[in-house]
Amino acid sequence: MLTEFAGNLAHHLEFGHALEIVAKTVDSASKFHISLVTEKTVINPNADVGLRFSIYFRDHCIVRNSRINSEWGEEEIKDNQNALSNPIRPGEFFMVYILACEEKFHISINSRPFCTYRYRVPLELLRALEIKDQIQVIKQIDHRTVFPNPWPAIHASDYFKAFSNDVPILFCPGHVIVITARCFGNKKGQFIIKFMDSDTKREELHFSVRFDQQTVVRNSLNKNFEFGPEERHGGFPFIFNQQFKLAIAFTDKEFLTALDGCNFCSYAYRTPNILQNLVGFKITCINGLRMHVTGVDHVKLIDALCTGFEKYSRVDYECA
């Protein structure tokens, strides 16, 4: 089963930022592409591409290029720092790490330096990430700062997580995250979206979607790492094996959620100044449920109350 990914970054790329991507191709893959773009191509097919990192298995090579004003530039294939022309193998998990330095990207594969790529598009214009073609699983799209201060802390890749999305900025009121995904596998399974404290890894929001119970449980861990009272109101709007768009908005006092254009529930923060400690979210699947996350869009609203944020979760609305 194929999947892909397209999403707006929480913050445009700049010096000291790093992207860590963990995914796996199908066994018979012939190619796939990772692209850093000025705008998602579903919105603007002619958007400039600051870096397209193209893996061609049959040709045993990785090609780097950029597209500016609808024209592709000169391809870069050689000058790899790694002895292998393509260390990625079809059907196996791989990790691509892209570090933005002063004049060029430094790219490593599976924790080994691979190549550099000099900027052809200004970093500050690169605001979206796309992964396409013959990808089976995407588990990690983490965006961090490395310089001047690491944020959030880098942890070993956890292949047991269904998905990870760290961000390089502090959340603030008006921030909206839109997750596009589909569940499959065991229709009696569950998935959990977790927003955790950066220091203690304590779950500040435990958003548990339980197909077996037809309910969505919201909860938090206290300072003793014990769950408090559950919140279950709001019904069960999720449909198994059907794509959904879930918007999670941050206000001064609470999380707001909307699904497929309709308001779902609110959840009051249980820890003071919670937004100063969140680093992104993780998704865990249990009881045989599987998930493909095909998009994570970060939207910043001027309105701290996030009025009208529900529209970003509409299936027919594409976040710019």
PDB file of C-alpha atoms in Angstrom:
ATOM      1  CA  MET A   1       0.000   0.000   0.000  1.00  0.00           C
ATOM      2  CA  LEU A   2       1.415   3.375  -1.046  1.00  0.00           C
ATOM      3  CA  THR A   3       1.341   6.603   0.928  1.00  0.00           C
ATOM      4  CA  GLU A   4       2.718  10.115   0.605  1.00  0.00           C
ATOM      5  CA  PHE A   5       3.114  13.268   2.666  1.00  0.00           C
ATOM      6  CA  ALA A   6       2.618  17.002   2.150  1.00  0.00           C
ATOM      7  CA  GLY A   7       2.610  19.597   4.894  1.00  0.00           C
ATOM      8  CA  ASN A   8       3.373  23.173   5.857  1.00  0.00           C
ATOM      9  CA  LEU A   9       6.248  23.484   8.316  1.00  0.00           C
ATOM     10  CA  ALA A  10       5.709  25.099  11.719  1.00  0.00           C
ATOM     11  CA  HIS A  11       8.402  27.629  10.782  1.00  0.00           C
ATOM     12  CA  HIS A  12      10.242  28.347   7.549  1.00  0.00           C
ATOM     13  CA  LEU A  13      13.705  26.868   7.268  1.00  0.00           C
ATOM     14  CA  GLU A  14      16.629  28.907   8.501  1.00  0.00           C
ATOM     15  CA  PHE A  15      20.261  28.478   9.491  1.00  0.00           C
ATOM     16  CA  GLY A  16      20.578  25.897  12.261  1.00  0.00           C
ATOM     17  CA  HIS A  17      17.392  24.001  11.450  1.00  0.00           C
ATOM     18  CA  ALA A  18      17.338  20.248  10.819  1.00  0.00           C
ATOM     19  CA  LEU A  19      14.754  17.886   9.378  1.00  0.00           C
ATOM     20  CA  GLU A  20      14.782  14.216  10.346  1.00  0.00           C
ATOM     21  CA  ILE A  21      12.688  11.956   8.108  1.00  0.00           C
ATOM     22  CA  VAL A  22      12.125   8.261   8.776  1.00  0.00           C
ATOM     23  CA  ALA A  23      10.212   6.197   6.226  1.00  0.00           C
ATOM     24  CA  LYS A  24      10.186   2.952   4.252  1.00  0.00           C
ATOM     25  CA  THR A  25       9.553   2.242   0.570  1.00  0.00           C
ATOM     26  CA  VAL A  26       7.620  -0.661  -0.889  1.00  0.00           C
ATOM     27  CA  ASP A  27       9.732  -3.742  -1.602  1.00  0.00           C
ATOM     28  CA  SER A  28       9.704  -3.223  -5.371  1.00  0.00           C
ATOM     29  CA  ALA A  29      10.257   0.542  -5.310  1.00  0.00           C
ATOM     30  CA  SER A  30      12.061   2.123  -8.239  1.00  0.00           C
ATOM     31  CA  LYS A  31      12.082   5.724  -6.959  1.00  0.00           C
ATOM     32  CA  PHE A  32      10.825   8.318  -4.476  1.00  0.00           C
ATOM     33  CA  HIS A  33      11.310  12.035  -3.902  1.00  0.00           C
ATOM     34  CA  ILE A  34      11.715  14.316  -0.884  1.00  0.00           C
ATOM     35  CA  SER A  35      11.092  17.972  -1.730  1.00  0.00           C
ATOM     36  CA  LEU A  36      11.465  21.241   0.160  1.00  0.00           C
ATOM     37  CA  VAL A  37       9.179  23.743  -1.532  1.00  0.00           C
ATOM     38  CA  THR A  38       8.013  27.325  -1.186  1.00  0.00           C
ATOM     39  CA  GLU A  39       4.384  26.175  -1.273  1.00  0.00           C
ATOM     40  CA  LYS A  40       2.620  22.832  -1.446  1.00  0.00           C
ATOM     41  CA  THR A  41       2.319  21.801  -5.083  1.00  0.00           C
ATOM     42  CA  VAL A  42      -1.328  20.813  -4.674  1.00  0.00           C
ATOM     43  CA  ILE A  43      -1.924  24.557  -4.203  1.00  0.00           C
ATOM     44  CA  ASN A  44       0.689  25.823  -6.652  1.00  0.00           C
ATOM     45  CA  PRO A  45       1.969  23.189  -9.116  1.00  0.00           C
ATOM     46  CA  ASN A  46       4.671  25.639 -10.228  1.00  0.00           C
ATOM     47  CA  ALA A  47       5.998  26.416  -6.751  1.00  0.00           C
ATOM     48  CA  ASP A  48       9.766  26.784  -6.507  1.00  0.00           C
ATOM     49  CA  VAL A  49      11.576  23.703  -5.240  1.00  0.00           C
ATOM     50  CA  GLY A  50      14.575  24.547  -3.079  1.00  0.00           C
ATOM     51  CA  LEU A  51      15.707  20.930  -2.894  1.00  0.00           C
ATOM     52  CA  ARG A  52      14.395  17.802  -4.537  1.00  0.00           C
ATOM     53  CA  PHE A  53      16.180  14.741  -3.193  1.00  0.00           C
ATOM     54  CA  SER A  54      15.370  11.960  -5.664  1.00  0.00           C
ATOM     55  CA  ILE A  55      16.249   8.315  -5.071  1.00  0.00           C
ATOM     56  CA  TYR A  56      16.405   6.094  -8.168  1.00  0.00           C
ATOM     57  CA  PHE A  57      16.924   2.476  -7.176  1.00  0.00           C
ATOM     58  CA  ARG A  58      17.323   1.040 -10.671  1.00  0.00           C
ATOM     59  CA  ASP A  59      20.024   3.552 -11.504  1.00  0.00           C
ATOM     60  CA  HIS A  60      21.642   3.179  -8.056  1.00  0.00           C
ATOM     61  CA  CYS A  61      21.847   6.919  -7.546  1.00  0.00           C
ATOM     62  CA  ILE A  62      20.453   9.897  -5.648  1.00  0.00           C
ATOM     63  CA  VAL A  63      19.867  13.087  -7.644  1.00  0.00           C
ATOM     64  CA  ARG A  64      19.625  16.598  -6.157  1.00  0.00           C
ATOM     65  CA  ASN A  65      18.096  19.517  -7.983  1.00  0.00           C
ATOM     66  CA  SER A  66      16.038  22.712  -7.689  1.00  0.00           C
ATOM     67  CA  ARG A  67      13.228  24.248  -9.727  1.00  0.00           C
ATOM     68  CA  ILE A  68      13.078  28.026 -10.013  1.00  0.00           C
ATOM     69  CA  ASN A  69      10.479  29.871 -12.098  1.00  0.00           C
ATOM     70  CA  SER A  70       9.210  26.520 -13.435  1.00  0.00           C
ATOM     71  CA  GLU A  71      12.637  25.498 -14.760  1.00  0.00           C
ATOM     72  CA  TRP A  72      14.800  22.701 -13.342  1.00  0.00           C
ATOM     73  CA  GLY A  73      18.468  23.452 -12.835  1.00  0.00           C
ATOM     74  CA  GLU A  74      21.552  21.313 -13.204  1.00  0.00           C
ATOM     75  CA  GLU A  75      21.365  17.935 -11.486  1.00  0.00           C
ATOM     76  CA  GLU A  76      23.894  16.960  -8.837  1.00  0.00           C
ATOM     77  CA  ILE A  77      24.664  13.247  -8.579  1.00  0.00           C
ATOM     78  CA  LYS A  78      28.331  12.852  -7.696  1.00  0.00           C
ATOM     79  CA  ASP A  79      30.482  14.315  -4.911  1.00  0.00           C
ATOM     80  CA  ASN A  80      28.898  12.082  -2.317  1.00  0.00           C
ATOM     81  CA  GLN A  81      30.702  11.776   1.020  1.00  0.00           C
ATOM     82  CA  ASN A  82      29.364   8.249   1.452  1.00  0.00           C
ATOM     83  CA  ALA A  83      31.099   5.396  -0.366  1.00  0.00           C
ATOM     84  CA  LEU A  84      27.719   4.132  -1.583  1.00  0.00           C
ATOM     85  CA  SER A  85      25.975   5.996  -4.374  1.00  0.00           C
ATOM     86  CA  ASN A  86      22.655   5.058  -2.748  1.00  0.00           C
ATOM     87  CA  PRO A  87      22.729   3.538   0.754  1.00  0.00           C
ATOM     88  CA  ILE A  88      18.903   3.245   0.883  1.00  0.00           C
ATOM     89  CA  ARG A  89      17.467  -0.197   0.133  1.00  0.00           C
ATOM     90  CA  PRO A  90      13.937  -0.880  -1.140  1.00  0.00           C
ATOM     91  CA  GLY A  91      11.598  -2.189   1.536  1.00  0.00           C
ATOM     92  CA  GLU A  92      13.845  -1.113   4.436  1.00  0.00           C
ATOM     93  CA  PHE A  93      13.469   1.774   6.864  1.00  0.00           C
ATOM     94  CA  PHE A  94      15.775   4.709   6.213  1.00  0.00           C
ATOM     95  CA  MET A  95      16.535   8.013   7.923  1.00  0.00           C
ATOM     96  CA  VAL A  96      17.337  11.148   5.945  1.00  0.00           C
ATOM     97  CA  TYR A  97      18.715  14.039   7.992  1.00  0.00           C
ATOM     98  CA  ILE A  98      18.840  17.477   6.351  1.00  0.00           C
ATOM     99  CA  LEU A  99      20.774  20.192   8.203  1.00  0.00           C
ATOM    100  CA  ALA A 100      20.590  23.817   7.072  1.00  0.00           C
ATOM    101  CA  CYS A 101      23.990  25.504   7.430  1.00  0.00           C
ATOM    102  CA  GLU A 102      25.206  28.926   6.302  1.00  0.00           C
ATOM    103  CA  GLU A 103      25.536  28.269   2.572  1.00  0.00           C
ATOM    104  CA  LYS A 104      24.260  24.763   1.937  1.00  0.00           C
ATOM    105  CA  PHE A 105      22.382  21.731   3.192  1.00  0.00           C
ATOM    106  CA  HIS A 106      24.358  18.935   4.816  1.00  0.00           C
ATOM    107  CA  ILE A 107      22.553  15.655   4.238  1.00  0.00           C
ATOM    108  CA  SER A 108      23.145  12.336   5.951  1.00  0.00           C
ATOM    109  CA  ILE A 109      21.478   8.962   5.411  1.00  0.00           C
ATOM    110  CA  ASN A 110      21.143   6.420   8.213  1.00  0.00           C
ATOM    111  CA  SER A 111      23.400   8.557  10.439  1.00  0.00           C
ATOM    112  CA  ARG A 112      26.257   8.685   7.909  1.00  0.00           C
ATOM    113  CA  PRO A 113      27.217  11.851   5.968  1.00  0.00           C
ATOM    114  CA  PHE A 114      26.105  11.596   2.354  1.00  0.00           C
ATOM    115  CA  CYS A 115      26.363  14.925   0.504  1.00  0.00           C
ATOM    116  CA  THR A 116      25.976  18.686   0.611  1.00  0.00           C
ATOM    117  CA  TYR A 117      23.777  20.878  -1.583  1.00  0.00           C
ATOM    118  CA  ARG A 118      24.353  24.608  -2.027  1.00  0.00           C
ATOM    119  CA  TYR A 119      21.245  26.767  -1.704  1.00  0.00           C
ATOM    120  CA  ARG A 120      19.613  27.874  -4.919  1.00  0.00           C
ATOM    121  CA  VAL A 121      16.434  29.202  -3.249  1.00  0.00           C
ATOM    122  CA  PRO A 122      16.627  31.373  -0.090  1.00  0.00           C
ATOM    123  CA  LEU A 123      16.029  29.272   3.015  1.00  0.00           C
ATOM    124  CA  GLU A 124      13.360  31.594   4.387  1.00  0.00           C
ATOM    125  CA  LEU A 125      11.168  30.872   1.358  1.00  0.00           C
ATOM    126  CA  LEU A 126      11.079  27.115   2.018  1.00  0.00           C
ATOM    127  CA  ARG A 127       7.911  26.513   4.010  1.00  0.00           C
ATOM    128  CA  ALA A 128       6.610  23.074   3.028  1.00  0.00           C
ATOM    129  CA  LEU A 129       7.784  19.462   2.773  1.00  0.00           C
ATOM    130  CA  GLU A 130       6.570  16.779   0.365  1.00  0.00           C
ATOM    131  CA  ILE A 131       7.390  13.066   0.086  1.00  0.00           C
ATOM    132  CA  LYS A 132       6.061  11.216  -2.946  1.00  0.00           C
ATOM    133  CA  ASP A 133       6.297   8.028  -5.025  1.00  0.00           C
ATOM    134  CA  GLN A 134       6.441   4.405  -3.852  1.00  0.00           C
ATOM    135  CA  ILE A 135       6.604   5.097  -0.113  1.00  0.00           C
ATOM    136  CA  GLN A 136       4.930   2.528   2.130  1.00  0.00           C
ATOM    137  CA  VAL A 137       5.336   4.029   5.616  1.00  0.00           C
ATOM    138  CA  ILE A 138       6.253   7.487   6.921  1.00  0.00           C
ATOM    139  CA  LYS A 139       7.011   7.421  10.642  1.00  0.00           C
ATOM    140  CA  GLN A 140       8.839  10.615  11.420  1.00  0.00           C
ATOM    141  CA  ILE A 141       8.841  14.200  10.194  1.00  0.00           C
ATOM    142  CA  ASP A 142      10.732  16.016  12.949  1.00  0.00           C
ATOM    143  CA  HIS A 143      11.838  19.628  12.543  1.00  0.00           C
ATOM    144  CA  ARG A 144      14.359  20.899  15.096  1.00  0.00           C
ATOM    145  CA  THR A 145      16.887  23.613  15.740  1.00  0.00           C
ATOM    146  CA  VAL A 146      20.491  22.529  16.178  1.00  0.00           C
ATOM    147  CA  PHE A 147      22.091  25.981  16.463  1.00  0.00           C
ATOM    148  CA  PRO A 148      22.342  28.091  18.553  1.00  0.00           C
ATOM    149  CA  ASN A 149      20.390  25.848  20.950  1.00  0.00           C
ATOM    150  CA  PRO A 150      19.075  22.312  20.314  1.00  0.00           C
ATOM    151  CA  TRP A 151      15.265  22.286  20.433  1.00  0.00           C
ATOM    152  CA  PRO A 152      13.677  19.918  21.068  1.00  0.00           C
ATOM    153  CA  ALA A 153      16.221  17.409  22.323  1.00  0.00           C
ATOM    154  CA  ILE A 154      17.188  14.765  19.787  1.00  0.00           C
ATOM    155  CA  HIS A 155      16.157  11.259  20.762  1.00  0.00           C
ATOM    156  CA  ALA A 156      16.817   7.916  19.133  1.00  0.00           C
ATOM    157  CA  SER A 157      14.344   7.141  16.369  1.00  0.00           C
ATOM    158  CA  ASP A 158      11.478   5.077  17.743  1.00  0.00           C
ATOM    159  CA  TYR A 159      10.226   2.718  15.076  1.00  0.00           C
ATOM    160  CA  PHE A 160       7.398   1.603  17.381  1.00  0.00           C
ATOM    161  CA  LYS A 161       5.771   5.012  17.082  1.00  0.00           C
ATOM    162  CA  ALA A 162       3.272   5.327  14.272  1.00  0.00           C
ATOM    163  CA  PHE A 163       4.292   8.943  13.682  1.00  0.00           C
ATOM    164  CA  SER A 164       6.373  11.757  15.187  1.00  0.00           C
ATOM    165  CA  ASN A 165       6.279  15.494  14.494  1.00  0.00           C
ATOM    166  CA  ASP A 166       8.531  17.713  16.624  1.00  0.00           C
ATOM    167  CA  VAL A 167       8.715  21.432  15.878  1.00  0.00           C
ATOM    168  CA  PRO A 168      11.532  23.994  16.336  1.00  0.00           C
ATOM    169  CA  ILE A 169       9.393  26.686  17.992  1.00  0.00           C
ATOM    170  CA  LEU A 170       7.358  27.218  21.131  1.00  0.00           C
ATOM    171  CA  PHE A 171       3.632  26.905  20.678  1.00  0.00           C
ATOM    172  CA  CYS A 172       1.553  30.009  21.333  1.00  0.00           C
ATOM    173  CA  PRO A 173      -2.156  30.850  21.306  1.00  0.00           C
ATOM    174  CA  GLY A 174      -3.409  30.892  17.721  1.00  0.00           C
ATOM    175  CA  HIS A 175      -1.352  27.919  16.559  1.00  0.00           C
ATOM    176  CA  VAL A 176      -3.344  25.242  14.721  1.00  0.00           C
ATOM    177  CA  ILE A 177      -2.108  21.783  13.726  1.00  0.00           C
ATOM    178  CA  VAL A 178      -4.019  19.937  11.010  1.00  0.00           C
ATOM    179  CA  ILE A 179      -3.390  16.184  10.772  1.00  0.00           C
ATOM    180  CA  THR A 180      -4.559  14.316   7.676  1.00  0.00           C
ATOM    181  CA  ALA A 181      -4.553  10.548   8.098  1.00  0.00           C
ATOM    182  CA  ARG A 182      -6.333   7.249   7.542  1.00  0.00           C
ATOM    183  CA  CYS A 183      -6.651   4.220   9.830  1.00  0.00           C
ATOM    184  CA  PHE A 184      -6.629   0.625   8.602  1.00  0.00           C
ATOM    185  CA  GLY A 185      -5.713  -2.831   9.886  1.00  0.00           C
ATOM    186  CA  ASN A 186      -7.739  -3.998  12.887  1.00  0.00           C
ATOM    187  CA  LYS A 187     -11.012  -2.052  12.968  1.00  0.00           C
ATOM    188  CA  LYS A 188     -11.218  -2.743  16.715  1.00  0.00           C
ATOM    189  CA  GLY A 189      -7.882  -1.038  17.400  1.00  0.00           C
ATOM    190  CA  GLN A 190      -6.969   2.362  18.819  1.00  0.00           C
ATOM    191  CA  PHE A 191      -4.641   5.263  18.152  1.00  0.00           C
ATOM    192  CA  ILE A 192      -3.371   7.862  20.597  1.00  0.00           C
ATOM    193  CA  ILE A 193      -2.128  11.390  19.846  1.00  0.00           C
ATOM    194  CA  LYS A 194       0.213  12.593  22.580  1.00  0.00           C
ATOM    195  CA  PHE A 195       1.425  16.112  23.325  1.00  0.00           C
ATOM    196  CA  MET A 196       4.197  15.809  25.897  1.00  0.00           C
ATOM    197  CA  ASP A 197       6.217  18.030  28.202  1.00  0.00           C
ATOM    198  CA  SER A 198       9.686  18.603  26.722  1.00  0.00           C
ATOM    199  CA  ASP A 199      11.538  17.881  29.968  1.00  0.00           C
ATOM    200  CA  THR A 200       9.584  15.141  31.737  1.00  0.00           C
ATOM    201  CA  LYS A 201       7.908  13.582  28.642  1.00  0.00           C
ATOM    202  CA  ARG A 202       4.693  13.683  30.681  1.00  0.00           C
ATOM    203  CA  GLU A 203       1.576  13.582  28.497  1.00  0.00           C
ATOM    204  CA  GLU A 204      -0.201  16.935  28.677  1.00  0.00           C
ATOM    205  CA  LEU A 205      -2.817  15.771  26.192  1.00  0.00           C
ATOM    206  CA  HIS A 206      -3.637  12.098  25.736  1.00  0.00           C
ATOM    207  CA  PHE A 207      -6.139  11.985  22.850  1.00  0.00           C
ATOM    208  CA  SER A 208      -7.177   8.327  22.554  1.00  0.00           C
ATOM    209  CA  VAL A 209      -9.400   7.303  19.620  1.00  0.00           C
ATOM    210  CA  ARG A 210     -10.883   3.902  20.449  1.00  0.00           C
ATOM    211  CA  PHE A 211     -12.667   2.184  17.574  1.00  0.00           C
ATOM    212  CA  ASP A 212     -13.384  -0.834  19.773  1.00  0.00           C
ATOM    213  CA  GLN A 213     -15.314   1.320  22.257  1.00  0.00           C
ATOM    214  CA  GLN A 214     -16.551   3.950  19.767  1.00  0.00           C
ATOM    215  CA  THR A 215     -15.294   6.727  22.003  1.00  0.00           C
ATOM    216  CA  VAL A 216     -12.551   9.371  22.177  1.00  0.00           C
ATOM    217  CA  VAL A 217     -10.902   9.706  25.590  1.00  0.00           C
ATOM    218  CA  ARG A 218      -9.006  12.847  26.602  1.00  0.00           C
ATOM    219  CA  ASN A 219      -6.761  12.911  29.643  1.00  0.00           C
ATOM    220  CA  SER A 220      -3.439  14.121  31.089  1.00  0.00           C
ATOM    221  CA  LEU A 221      -0.760  12.836  33.407  1.00  0.00           C
ATOM    222  CA  ASN A 222      -0.220  14.740  36.648  1.00  0.00           C
ATOM    223  CA  LYS A 223       3.134  15.396  38.325  1.00  0.00           C
ATOM    224  CA  ASN A 224       3.031  11.889  39.782  1.00  0.00           C
ATOM    225  CA  PHE A 225       2.568  10.485  36.260  1.00  0.00           C
ATOM    226  CA  GLU A 226      -0.967   9.368  37.082  1.00  0.00           C
ATOM    227  CA  PHE A 227      -3.933   9.952  34.787  1.00  0.00           C
ATOM    228  CA  GLY A 228      -6.649  12.264  36.036  1.00  0.00           C
ATOM    229  CA  PRO A 229     -10.390  12.159  35.300  1.00  0.00           C
ATOM    230  CA  GLU A 230     -11.244  11.167  31.731  1.00  0.00           C
ATOM    231  CA  GLU A 231     -13.287  13.274  29.346  1.00  0.00           C
ATOM    232  CA  ARG A 232     -15.387  11.333  26.830  1.00  0.00           C
ATOM    233  CA  HIS A 233     -18.212  13.645  25.717  1.00  0.00           C
ATOM    234  CA  GLY A 234     -18.744  14.585  22.078  1.00  0.00           C
ATOM    235  CA  GLY A 235     -19.597  11.249  20.475  1.00  0.00           C
ATOM    236  CA  PHE A 236     -17.432   9.351  17.999  1.00  0.00           C
ATOM    237  CA  PRO A 237     -16.975  11.142  14.645  1.00  0.00           C
ATOM    238  CA  PHE A 238     -14.197   8.911  13.235  1.00  0.00           C
ATOM    239  CA  ILE A 239     -14.941   6.383  10.473  1.00  0.00           C
ATOM    240  CA  PHE A 240     -12.577   3.439  10.108  1.00  0.00           C
ATOM    241  CA  ASN A 241     -10.583   3.202   6.851  1.00  0.00           C
ATOM    242  CA  GLN A 242     -11.731   6.660   5.787  1.00  0.00           C
ATOM    243  CA  GLN A 243      -9.396   9.649   5.541  1.00  0.00           C
ATOM    244  CA  PHE A 244      -9.952  12.309   8.180  1.00  0.00           C
ATOM    245  CA  LYS A 245      -8.625  15.788   8.887  1.00  0.00           C
ATOM    246  CA  LEU A 246      -8.230  16.642  12.551  1.00  0.00           C
ATOM    247  CA  ALA A 247      -7.479  20.244  13.545  1.00  0.00           C
ATOM    248  CA  ILE A 248      -6.026  20.872  17.016  1.00  0.00           C
ATOM    249  CA  ALA A 249      -5.954  24.540  18.037  1.00  0.00           C
ATOM    250  CA  PHE A 250      -4.139  26.143  20.978  1.00  0.00           C
ATOM    251  CA  THR A 251      -5.723  29.000  22.930  1.00  0.00           C
ATOM    252  CA  ASP A 252      -4.686  30.598  26.229  1.00  0.00           C
ATOM    253  CA  LYS A 253      -6.655  28.073  28.248  1.00  0.00           C
ATOM    254  CA  GLU A 254      -7.476  24.985  26.209  1.00  0.00           C
ATOM    255  CA  PHE A 255      -7.035  22.693  23.253  1.00  0.00           C
ATOM    256  CA  LEU A 256      -9.799  22.951  20.664  1.00  0.00           C
ATOM    257  CA  THR A 257     -10.449  20.158  18.168  1.00  0.00           C
ATOM    258  CA  ALA A 258     -12.433  19.891  14.955  1.00  0.00           C
ATOM    259  CA  LEU A 259     -12.884  16.968  12.592  1.00  0.00           C
ATOM    260  CA  ASP A 260     -13.749  17.222   8.902  1.00  0.00           C
ATOM    261  CA  GLY A 261     -15.028  20.775   9.252  1.00  0.00           C
ATOM    262  CA  CYS A 262     -17.099  20.291  12.414  1.00  0.00           C
ATOM    263  CA  ASN A 263     -16.237  21.329  15.961  1.00  0.00           C
ATOM    264  CA  PHE A 264     -15.589  18.260  18.115  1.00  0.00           C
ATOM    265  CA  CYS A 265     -14.479  19.089  21.660  1.00  0.00           C
ATOM    266  CA  SER A 266     -12.399  21.329  23.887  1.00  0.00           C
ATOM    267  CA  TYR A 267      -9.971  20.232  26.585  1.00  0.00           C
ATOM    268  CA  ALA A 268      -8.793  22.640  29.278  1.00  0.00           C
ATOM    269  CA  TYR A 269      -5.085  22.673  30.070  1.00  0.00           C
ATOM    270  CA  ARG A 270      -4.307  20.957  33.377  1.00  0.00           C
ATOM    271  CA  THR A 271      -0.769  22.337  33.749  1.00  0.00           C
ATOM    272  CA  PRO A 272       0.030  26.087  34.063  1.00  0.00           C
ATOM    273  CA  ASN A 273       1.982  27.632  31.170  1.00  0.00           C
ATOM    274  CA  ILE A 274       1.699  24.387  29.246  1.00  0.00           C
ATOM    275  CA  LEU A 275       2.484  25.924  25.852  1.00  0.00           C
ATOM    276  CA  GLN A 276       6.014  26.779  26.963  1.00  0.00           C
ATOM    277  CA  ASN A 277       6.884  23.100  27.289  1.00  0.00           C
ATOM    278  CA  LEU A 278       5.253  21.314  24.359  1.00  0.00           C
ATOM    279  CA  VAL A 279       7.517  20.143  21.524  1.00  0.00           C
ATOM    280  CA  GLY A 280       5.129  18.593  19.030  1.00  0.00           C
ATOM    281  CA  PHE A 281       3.184  15.351  19.032  1.00  0.00           C
ATOM    282  CA  LYS A 282       3.575  11.590  18.747  1.00  0.00           C
ATOM    283  CA  ILE A 283       1.051   9.021  17.542  1.00  0.00           C
ATOM    284  CA  THR A 284       0.914   5.459  18.847  1.00  0.00           C
ATOM    285  CA  CYS A 285      -1.263   2.678  17.421  1.00  0.00           C
ATOM    286  CA  ILE A 286      -2.352  -0.353  19.458  1.00  0.00           C
ATOM    287  CA  ASN A 287      -4.334  -3.579  19.038  1.00  0.00           C
ATOM    288  CA  GLY A 288      -3.356  -4.039  15.406  1.00  0.00           C
ATOM    289  CA  LEU A 289      -4.552  -0.690  14.119  1.00  0.00           C
ATOM    290  CA  ARG A 290      -2.326   0.958  11.522  1.00  0.00           C
ATOM    291  CA  MET A 291      -2.210   4.522  10.302  1.00  0.00           C
ATOM    292  CA  HIS A 292      -0.933   6.499   7.348  1.00  0.00           C
ATOM    293  CA  VAL A 293      -0.339  10.183   8.140  1.00  0.00           C
ATOM    294  CA  THR A 294      -0.345  11.960   4.795  1.00  0.00           C
ATOM    295  CA  GLY A 295      -0.173  15.541   5.975  1.00  0.00           C
ATOM    296  CA  VAL A 296       0.652  17.787   8.921  1.00  0.00           C
ATOM    297  CA  ASP A 297      -0.033  21.470   8.392  1.00  0.00           C
ATOM    298  CA  HIS A 298       0.956  24.151  10.899  1.00  0.00           C
ATOM    299  CA  VAL A 299      -1.177  27.299  10.683  1.00  0.00           C
ATOM    300  CA  LYS A 300      -0.683  30.467  12.737  1.00  0.00           C
ATOM    301  CA  LEU A 301      -3.742  32.619  13.359  1.00  0.00           C
ATOM    302  CA  ILE A 302      -3.707  36.237  14.500  1.00  0.00           C
ATOM    303  CA  ASP A 303      -6.724  35.470  16.673  1.00  0.00           C
ATOM    304  CA  ALA A 304      -5.562  33.864  19.942  1.00  0.00           C
ATOM    305  CA  LEU A 305      -9.061  32.405  20.403  1.00  0.00           C
ATOM    306  CA  CYS A 306      -8.706  30.517  17.091  1.00  0.00           C
ATOM    307  CA  THR A 307     -12.126  31.660  15.928  1.00  0.00           C
ATOM    308  CA  GLY A 308     -13.194  29.726  12.826  1.00  0.00           C
ATOM    309  CA  PHE A 309     -10.296  27.268  13.023  1.00  0.00           C
ATOM    310  CA  GLU A 310     -12.722  24.466  12.101  1.00  0.00           C
ATOM    311  CA  LYS A 311     -12.438  25.341   8.407  1.00  0.00           C
ATOM    312  CA  TYR A 312      -8.873  24.027   8.301  1.00  0.00           C
ATOM    313  CA  SER A 313     -10.180  20.530   9.022  1.00  0.00           C
ATOM    314  CA  ARG A 314     -12.542  20.516   6.038  1.00  0.00           C
ATOM    315  CA  VAL A 315     -11.721  17.807   3.522  1.00  0.00           C
ATOM    316  CA  ASP A 316     -12.040  20.292   0.640  1.00  0.00           C
ATOM    317  CA  TYR A 317      -9.850  22.955   2.288  1.00  0.00           C
ATOM    318  CA  GLU A 318      -6.131  22.984   1.531  1.00  0.00           C
ATOM    319  CA  CYS A 319      -3.990  24.787   4.108  1.00  0.00           C
ATOM    320  CA  ALA A 320      -1.725  27.335   2.440  1.00  0.00           C
TER     321      ALA A 320
END
